[in-house]
Amino acid sequence: MSAYNANWSLMTPEIVLGILALVIFTIDFMTGVKGKKPFLGRMSIIALLVTAVLVYINRGAGTIADIFIVDHFSTMFKIILLVGVAIVIAISMHYLDKNDDVYQGEFYSLMLFAALGAMLMVSSADLITLYIGLELLSISSYCLAGFKKHNRKSTEGAIKYVVLGGTASAFILYGMSFLYGLTGTTSIIDISQVISSLYVDYPFIVVMSILFMLAGFGFKISIVPFHMWAPDVYEGSPTPVTAFLSVVSKIAGFAIVLRVFFTTFLGSEGVLYDEWTWIIAIIATVTMIVGNLIALTQKNIKRLMAYSGVAQAGYLLVPIAAIFIPSYSIGVIIFYSIVYVFMTLGAFAIITLVTEDSGRDDFSSFSGLYKRSPYMAIAMSVFLLGLAGLPLTAGFVGKAWIFISAAQAGMLWLAGVMFVTSVISFYYYFGVIKQMFMNEPNPNDVELKAPLSISVVVTIALAVTIILGVLPGLMIDWIAYIQW
Amino acid sequence: MIQNAWLIPVFPLIAFIILLFFGRFLKEKASYVGITALALSFILSVIVLIERIGGETYSFVIEWLTFGESTITMGYEVTPLNAMMLIVVTVVSLLVHVFSKEYMREDARIHVFYSYLGLFSFSMLGLVLAPNILQLFIFWELVGLCSFLLVGFWYFKPEAAAAAKKAFLTTRIGDVGLLIGLVLLFNATGSFDYADIFAAVQAGLVNDTMITIIAICIFLGAVGKSAQFPLHVWLPDAMEGPTPVSALIHAATMVAAGVYLVGVMYPLFLASSTAMTVVAYTGAITAIFAATIALVNTDIKRILAYSTISQLGFMMLALGTGGYVAGLFHLMTHAFFKALLFLGAGSVIYAVHHRQDIREMGGLWKRMKLTSITFLIGALAIAGIFPLAGFWSKEGVLAAAWEGGDIFLFTIAVITAFMTAFYMFRLFFTAFTGTFRGDHEPHENTKLMTIPLAVLAFLAIVAGFVNTPLGFVLEDFLTQGLNVGYQAHGELWLAILSLAVAIGGIALAWAMYYKGAIAKDAFSSKLPAVHKLLLNKYYMDELYAKVFVQPTVAIGKFLWDIDRNIVDGIVNLVGRSSKITGRTFAKRHDGQLQTYGLVTIIGGLAIIALAFVLRGYFG
Amino acid sequence: MVPITLYLSLAAILFCVGLYGVLTRRHLVIVLASVELMLNAVNINLVAFSSIGPYADITGQVFTLFIISVAAAEVAVGLAILIALYRNRESIDVIKHDLLRW
Amino acid sequence: MIPNLLSWLIFLPLAGALLILTVPKENKNVIRSIAIGTSGVTLIVSLILWGAFDRAFSGLQFYQAAPWIDLGLVRLNYEIGIDGLSLPLIILTTIVTTLSLFASLNISERVKEFYIWTLVLLTGMLGVFVAQDLFLFFLFFELTLIPMFFIIGIWGGKEKTYAAFKFLVYTGLGSAIMFLSFLGMYYYAFQATGLQMLGGSGFSIPILTQIFAEPAFAEVLTTGVRGALFLGLFVAFAIKLPVFPFHTWLPNAHVEAPTAASMILAGVLLKMGGYGLIRIGVGILPDQASRFALLIAILGVINIIYGALLALVQTDLKRLVAFSSISHMGIVLLGIASFTASGMQGAIFQLVSHGFISALLFFMVGAIYERTKTRTISELGGLSKSVPVLAGFTLAAAMASVGLPGLSGFVSELLAFIGIFGADASILPAAKTLGVIAGIGIILTAAYLLWAMQRTTFGQLDDKYKELSDARPLEYVPMIGLLGFSILIGVYPNILSDVINITVIDILSRIGG
Amino acid sequence: MNPQMIFFLVLAVLAIACAVLVLQLKRISHRVVSMAFCFFAIAGLYFLLGAEFIGIIQIIVYAGAVTILFIFGMMMTEHRNITFSAHPRKLHRVLSFVGVGTLLGFMLYGILNMDLPQNGSPRVYEEGTAHEIGLVLYGHYVIAVIGMAFLLTAALIGAIVIARKEAK
């Protein structure tokens, strides 16, 4: 119970990452204000990977004072997030290479702090830690979004993000305050034990606080109608930050949604479960429809990815809404998250490469990419096909598993909505593919040389996307049988 | 040899294949390939016929198609009827092959022509040898194809192309009827084999209504192929093909296939009096209908074409009134003399440099002796002058019509016989007598063309003797082992009537077109409306165009509009509307931070409201 | 003897005033201030629960402490971004910042 | 016998595609040779299958099953096998694809990609026909979308983008409905068996067939449920087949696609719809299929007549052929709807036969277009004079399409007609009326094809087409090949029917029970 | 009506009034001052609730630091008496008002309908709340405190980097 005699070794990865982040920050200090510092990027990647390895080594079960949990769930999500951040940093290295006005050391440090926040979030079993983790992630993200401070779009995006993010935090907190007030505890596990009886006593307030928290979390994972910020911020942010937001923020958000809803709000014998699954189902439906429909109209690749990310969040909500066996839904989400991380980051690596090369964010910068860099064009196509959920990519398997899980729960209509909207998404994903393969390159665009970091990221993402698409058993056999 | 009867169609097939692949290199020599093949077929046919007369019989089948528990077989068998038909087909075909060598000499695509002829001969012989109605149908369609190809042989002439299409399409209408008929027959009897079918019909396994429907459907096929009213419109147009083709396909063999079909399926027709009546009336109407048009037409080939239609109607009439042998007998004799007339016409046309209007001919008698004589023989034969072949067979038809008991049919038959004699001699007198009215002086053609004429003339004279009151050889042969009912034989008064009618017709033609005793426009000036009607072939083509073709195309156009604008329009609309919806949603992203907040709040409120209203937390 | 519902109601009102401010004020500084008002409302809630709630214990106040710190940090970051924005755009009118849209 | 022959069959083309990937794109002839070689080997493998196929055994042959993805509650298997329904279509696929590769030799731009996509497409198509697991089936079904999108989109005609996207989204929606029906089947089977799927493999076609045939499960698998599932499947496959009113993607796709792709599209891709309908719709839900027989038959007749009427008024030769495909697919529906051995066999025959014939027609249209640069019927004419061989084959193809005996089209029409006229009145009322109306369709088919021939191969030759070159030697390969197979089936249909028959009997036996 | 109630009402009215004034006042500097008063009022409420430590912190951080921060923010941007052109989006305001009002309605409905047990007076901690808070903060929530430390570092770095003025 007490934090004094807890097994602090459970926190090793977090501690290591924190220290490394500070070390990197210090090194940055000591090497001057400006200038290119690619070694910092490499160090950050190593730090993240080391942490990921530590997380893996440190797996197992244990808690620190009921506020910090290490279990399969958190281990898995942490690894996903750390790898995700590592990839984002690899992408950033190219971006920072191209953009001299961005402070490098601070950029990497903030990324690492954000990663730390995400880790804290994922592991937390207490509303306070959860909130701190969330804010650590959010505040770092706000800064990162506005990091290109001479860019009007970047700062505009950042201010929108701060204001709306702050409001969302207020909503989460307001919801939490009632949970705390009515139970006297902030521990998720303790709350979960009394929530059922609490619900009997104060149904209105309990549901209201669930909804308030859902609104706040929904903001993080950008689901309709809490998604409004996403396109603007995605468009304004430096591209690697966009990647970061669309992957790390979102997946971390999903992790806490799962943690909170599946631990706390399930209620004993699932009493409470009926109260929110259908809401989630409706939100998922609206999210998929709105996200995909708006994406149809986009001409800016980053905005497109934002709306596509909204739609993807909708897909990820489906297993939450369609609970057959909770741990099964978690498996589904984890698999899809893994897949989503690699596909999205692979895509963003190429988007960074291309948009930084052309200086434009619109579709036409992809025009004739196949002629400029066949490998990148093919890889991009694979990622987009994966996001669209077409076969031989991991996205196909991931989506299929979501469908099947929805079917198992008897929510065929939800699977139907998801499928139909996926087909709609073909239109815009293939729109990009069309740009790359069927249009001629812009006259002044020459052959595109990819730097090592981008190539490596793309290759890894490509390999994962295809391998998990063909032999998903490598991952699924393992995920499907873990009792989360 | 009879077991090798399958070789009879195979020889022309081999010729076809050779010409298909090597025709280009053979050019004019292609004709030898064709002629050799047909000669072989002919010899074999003769042997087969002799053996068949000797009583030998043979049939052979292999499994062709299996489905469920049913099996369809293919093979060949020799029956009296098809033994006779083999001879008719091979003889005419052989002669046409020979004739064409000269006639088509100048055509660069003569090898193609011969290859088509080979394919046709193969198909026609295959049709004849078929032991079941499906196989018959298969070859039936193939002869249709050949007809299409040959009518459209001069494809660069738009009329020829149109005629070819028309020929195929019109017969196709009948063929669909036939197909449906034989499918029904199969479903009713479980087999396509003639023997099985007849056994099933005899055993009463098929109910009467069904038999009638099937018989009429099958007859529909015959109507199309044999150019019976109302599907006769294609045959006159088919004269756009080379004349030897007209002789072979559109006079002697293919068009007779319809009659042959009814003959082959005769027991089925006999089982349904309704079907018999339909056949008889269709035949009668066709006979007189076509004859009336032939009265006024001036195109030598078209006159013969209408004559053919009319004669085919005659055959149908005979079959429909129970004259099984009479119909088939007339088929045989008609094949010879009509082929003769067509080849004669071909010879004339060739000589006058491809003019076909009889008003531009005249006086050919002096210039083309042999052709004229043989043509005259043919004309006499078709008119039914004793003792030529036409006399005997036509008398049989009249006898059947009389015996059938329907005086109306008989009257029509007699009137048609009169008209036949009249228009044939109108043609003869106009084209062969008087003065030449063309611009190129015609000459007699080479032996290659005249010898076939002579042979056919000989056949036109003698072919009738196989079935005379002195000995009904053909009848005995054809009815062997078949139950086709009582066969009527004409009495003497009928023969005299027939002869009288024929002579009357000739006399009238003589008076009008040779002697000039009666003005040529004696009738047409009195009945201009009728004349015009006849000249325009009763406006059948126009009627069909108005009633079938144009509406179909109009419906097609209408549906095409619907398809593009409505069916596809809805699809596009769905696509467009999702984009529009998307844009509407996207408009909420107006860049205003506070709009975002508001949308979020309102969305959240909507969820809360929904949750609370649906779940009933109020009160 | 103030019933807790009054505190909670006060918090709710403050929360909504703050929210309304976020949604309608055009001065960005005030918008950020409104966010702070919302957070303060939450704090009132927490402290009220912590002290006179059904399960009164100190955790609520600890939570409040964290929220205050975070809010301060958030304000700092927010104002920093605001300043950067102002340098770029010469305006702190919310409505003017609609470069990113559709 | 070579083990895992079917897997070889499916993945050989993929291997070929990978091999091509390693060849520099300048070596066009090497690439072409590899592509043709690969598909040739696939063809040989399929012929080995043909030879080794046991014609007296009604179950799945060359069966192979391996667990693929274990999702905890459900296992998705790599389950493949063929029966008399799959085999003819496999042969069709390999033949048409191989021959279409010959037809694509005139493609000179981005050769490498083209062949890679075509080979991937081949894998997808073969996969559809061998898959015995619904999930695997769906995977391959979807897989065919991607290459086709690229092929139409890159090498297509003027409106290629529109056509490619329409194809993608429209047929993608079809797959969506299809997969939803699969999920529905899985869900209800899952419920029916008390959440214990037999062997955990909830998408296996043989297992689902058993479950849906089990009377004990009728409480869960009510008529309503089955009916809804069947209708879902029907709509899904109707889009692919395509059936009026879901056909509008087809004319666009066919017209814009390059020749080789049109050949594959019409020759094989449409067949996946018919195959799926028989294999899954009729195979798993036979009672529902027969319940909706009238609907299927009426749609079939509408297809025949509608397609034909539209073909009649087309001015673009290729579009005419496309509409003729729609018309001909009506025969498939009609055959299925009859629920007789002959009708069912007629449907399968029609799938195969139309595969050859339409591919040939598209090839001919492509060859003519390549030379004259126009497909507008009114601008053509008299081609028999300048390109007699091409014109001859065009005519032959048209005749085959018309259903001339001796060519494969006739056999399928005959069988379908025997079926429809012999249909059980309790399953399909008014069958004969429908049959007669369909007969009108045959006349219309003759009408539009002959009219088209009259205006293209026949008639006066325009001077600008005087100097056209006739067929190149390599063009003979697809022409003779496709026509040859059509003739082979037309002359001796037993070659096909002895493979199909036992499976058809097996499928039909499920309806009675 | 006990004194606590009177104090509460006064402070509550003050807090709400100041909050409203923050939104409604014309001059930006007045608004910030009004905000500070609001924070003071809230601090008063904390004292009323017996949470003296939080009250003090509220004054130090909010009424002090944050307010100063806002003033800085105000000074560094537009600090004169700026008037915006007429609000172009009336509908937005109306909708916002209705929306927020409805939300408030929901919240108040929920709160006022809560049947909470009456807890006489504020819970009293013998050694003061600061002591208790200290124990819990550095005991149970030590992880959160460390996290907080990182958060502040991150905010610091971010704020500096972004707000730093440099020649461009």
Coordinates of C-alpha atoms in Angstrom, one line a residue, chain A residues 156 159-161 163-164 167 171 199 203-205 207-208 211-212 214 224-232 274-275 278-279 282-283 289-290 293-294 296-299 303 307 424 427, chain B residues 574-615 617-618:
Chain A
E156 CA -1.8 29.4 -34.6
I159 CA -2.6 28.3 -29.5
K160 CA -5.6 26.4 -30.6
Y161 CA -4.2 23.3 -29.2
V163 CA -6.8 26.6 -25.4
L164 CA -8.8 23.6 -26.4
T167 CA -10.5 23.1 -21.7
F171 CA -13.5 18.6 -18.4
Y199 CA -24.1 4.2 -9.8
P203 CA -26.8 7.4 -11.7
F204 CA -27.0 10.9 -13.1
I205 CA -23.8 12.2 -11.6
V207 CA -22.9 9.0 -16.0
M208 CA -22.2 12.7 -16.2
L211 CA -19.2 11.6 -20.1
F212 CA -17.1 14.5 -18.9
L214 CA -15.0 10.8 -22.1
V224 CA -16.0 13.3 -33.2
P225 CA -17.3 15.7 -31.8
F226 CA -14.1 16.3 -29.9
H227 CA -11.8 16.2 -32.9
M228 CA -12.2 19.8 -34.1
W229 CA -8.7 20.8 -33.1
A230 CA -6.9 18.0 -34.8
P231 CA -6.8 19.0 -38.4
D232 CA -5.7 22.5 -37.7
D274 CA -24.6 -0.8 -20.7
E275 CA -24.5 2.9 -19.9
W278 CA -23.8 2.4 -26.8
I279 CA -22.6 6.0 -26.5
I282 CA -22.6 6.1 -31.5
I283 CA -19.5 8.2 -31.2
I289 CA -18.5 8.8 -40.9
V290 CA -17.4 12.3 -40.3
L293 CA -16.3 12.1 -45.3
I294 CA -14.3 15.2 -44.6
L296 CA -12.7 13.1 -49.0
T297 CA -12.6 16.8 -49.5
Q298 CA -9.0 17.4 -48.4
K299 CA -6.2 18.6 -50.6
R303 CA -5.0 17.6 -43.0
Y307 CA -9.1 13.3 -40.8
I424 CA -15.2 5.5 -48.6
Y427 CA -11.3 7.1 -52.3
Chain B
V574 CA -24.1 9.0 -53.9
G575 CA -20.5 9.7 -54.5
R576 CA -21.0 13.4 -55.0
S577 CA -23.3 13.7 -52.1
S578 CA -20.8 12.1 -49.8
K579 CA -18.3 14.7 -51.0
I580 CA -20.8 17.4 -50.4
T581 CA -21.6 16.1 -47.0
G582 CA -17.9 16.0 -46.3
R583 CA -17.6 19.5 -47.4
T584 CA -20.5 20.6 -45.2
F585 CA -18.8 19.0 -42.3
A586 CA -15.5 20.5 -43.3
K587 CA -17.0 24.0 -43.4
R588 CA -17.4 23.7 -39.6
H589 CA -13.6 23.7 -39.5
D590 CA -13.6 27.4 -40.3
G591 CA -10.4 28.1 -38.5
Q592 CA -12.1 29.7 -35.6
L593 CA -10.9 28.3 -32.3
Q594 CA -14.2 29.1 -30.7
T595 CA -16.3 27.4 -33.3
Y596 CA -14.3 24.3 -32.5
G597 CA -15.1 24.7 -28.9
L598 CA -18.8 25.3 -29.6
V599 CA -19.1 22.4 -31.9
T600 CA -17.5 20.2 -29.3
I601 CA -19.8 21.5 -26.6
I602 CA -22.9 21.1 -28.7
G603 CA -21.8 17.6 -29.8
G604 CA -21.1 16.7 -26.2
L605 CA -24.5 18.1 -25.1
A606 CA -26.1 16.1 -27.8
I607 CA -24.6 13.0 -26.4
I608 CA -25.5 13.9 -22.9
A609 CA -29.0 14.7 -23.9
L610 CA -29.3 11.5 -25.8
A611 CA -27.9 9.5 -23.0
F612 CA -30.1 11.1 -20.4
V613 CA -33.3 11.2 -22.4
L614 CA -32.9 7.6 -23.6
R615 CA -31.8 6.3 -20.3
Y617 CA -32.3 10.0 -15.7
F618 CA -34.9 12.8 -15.4

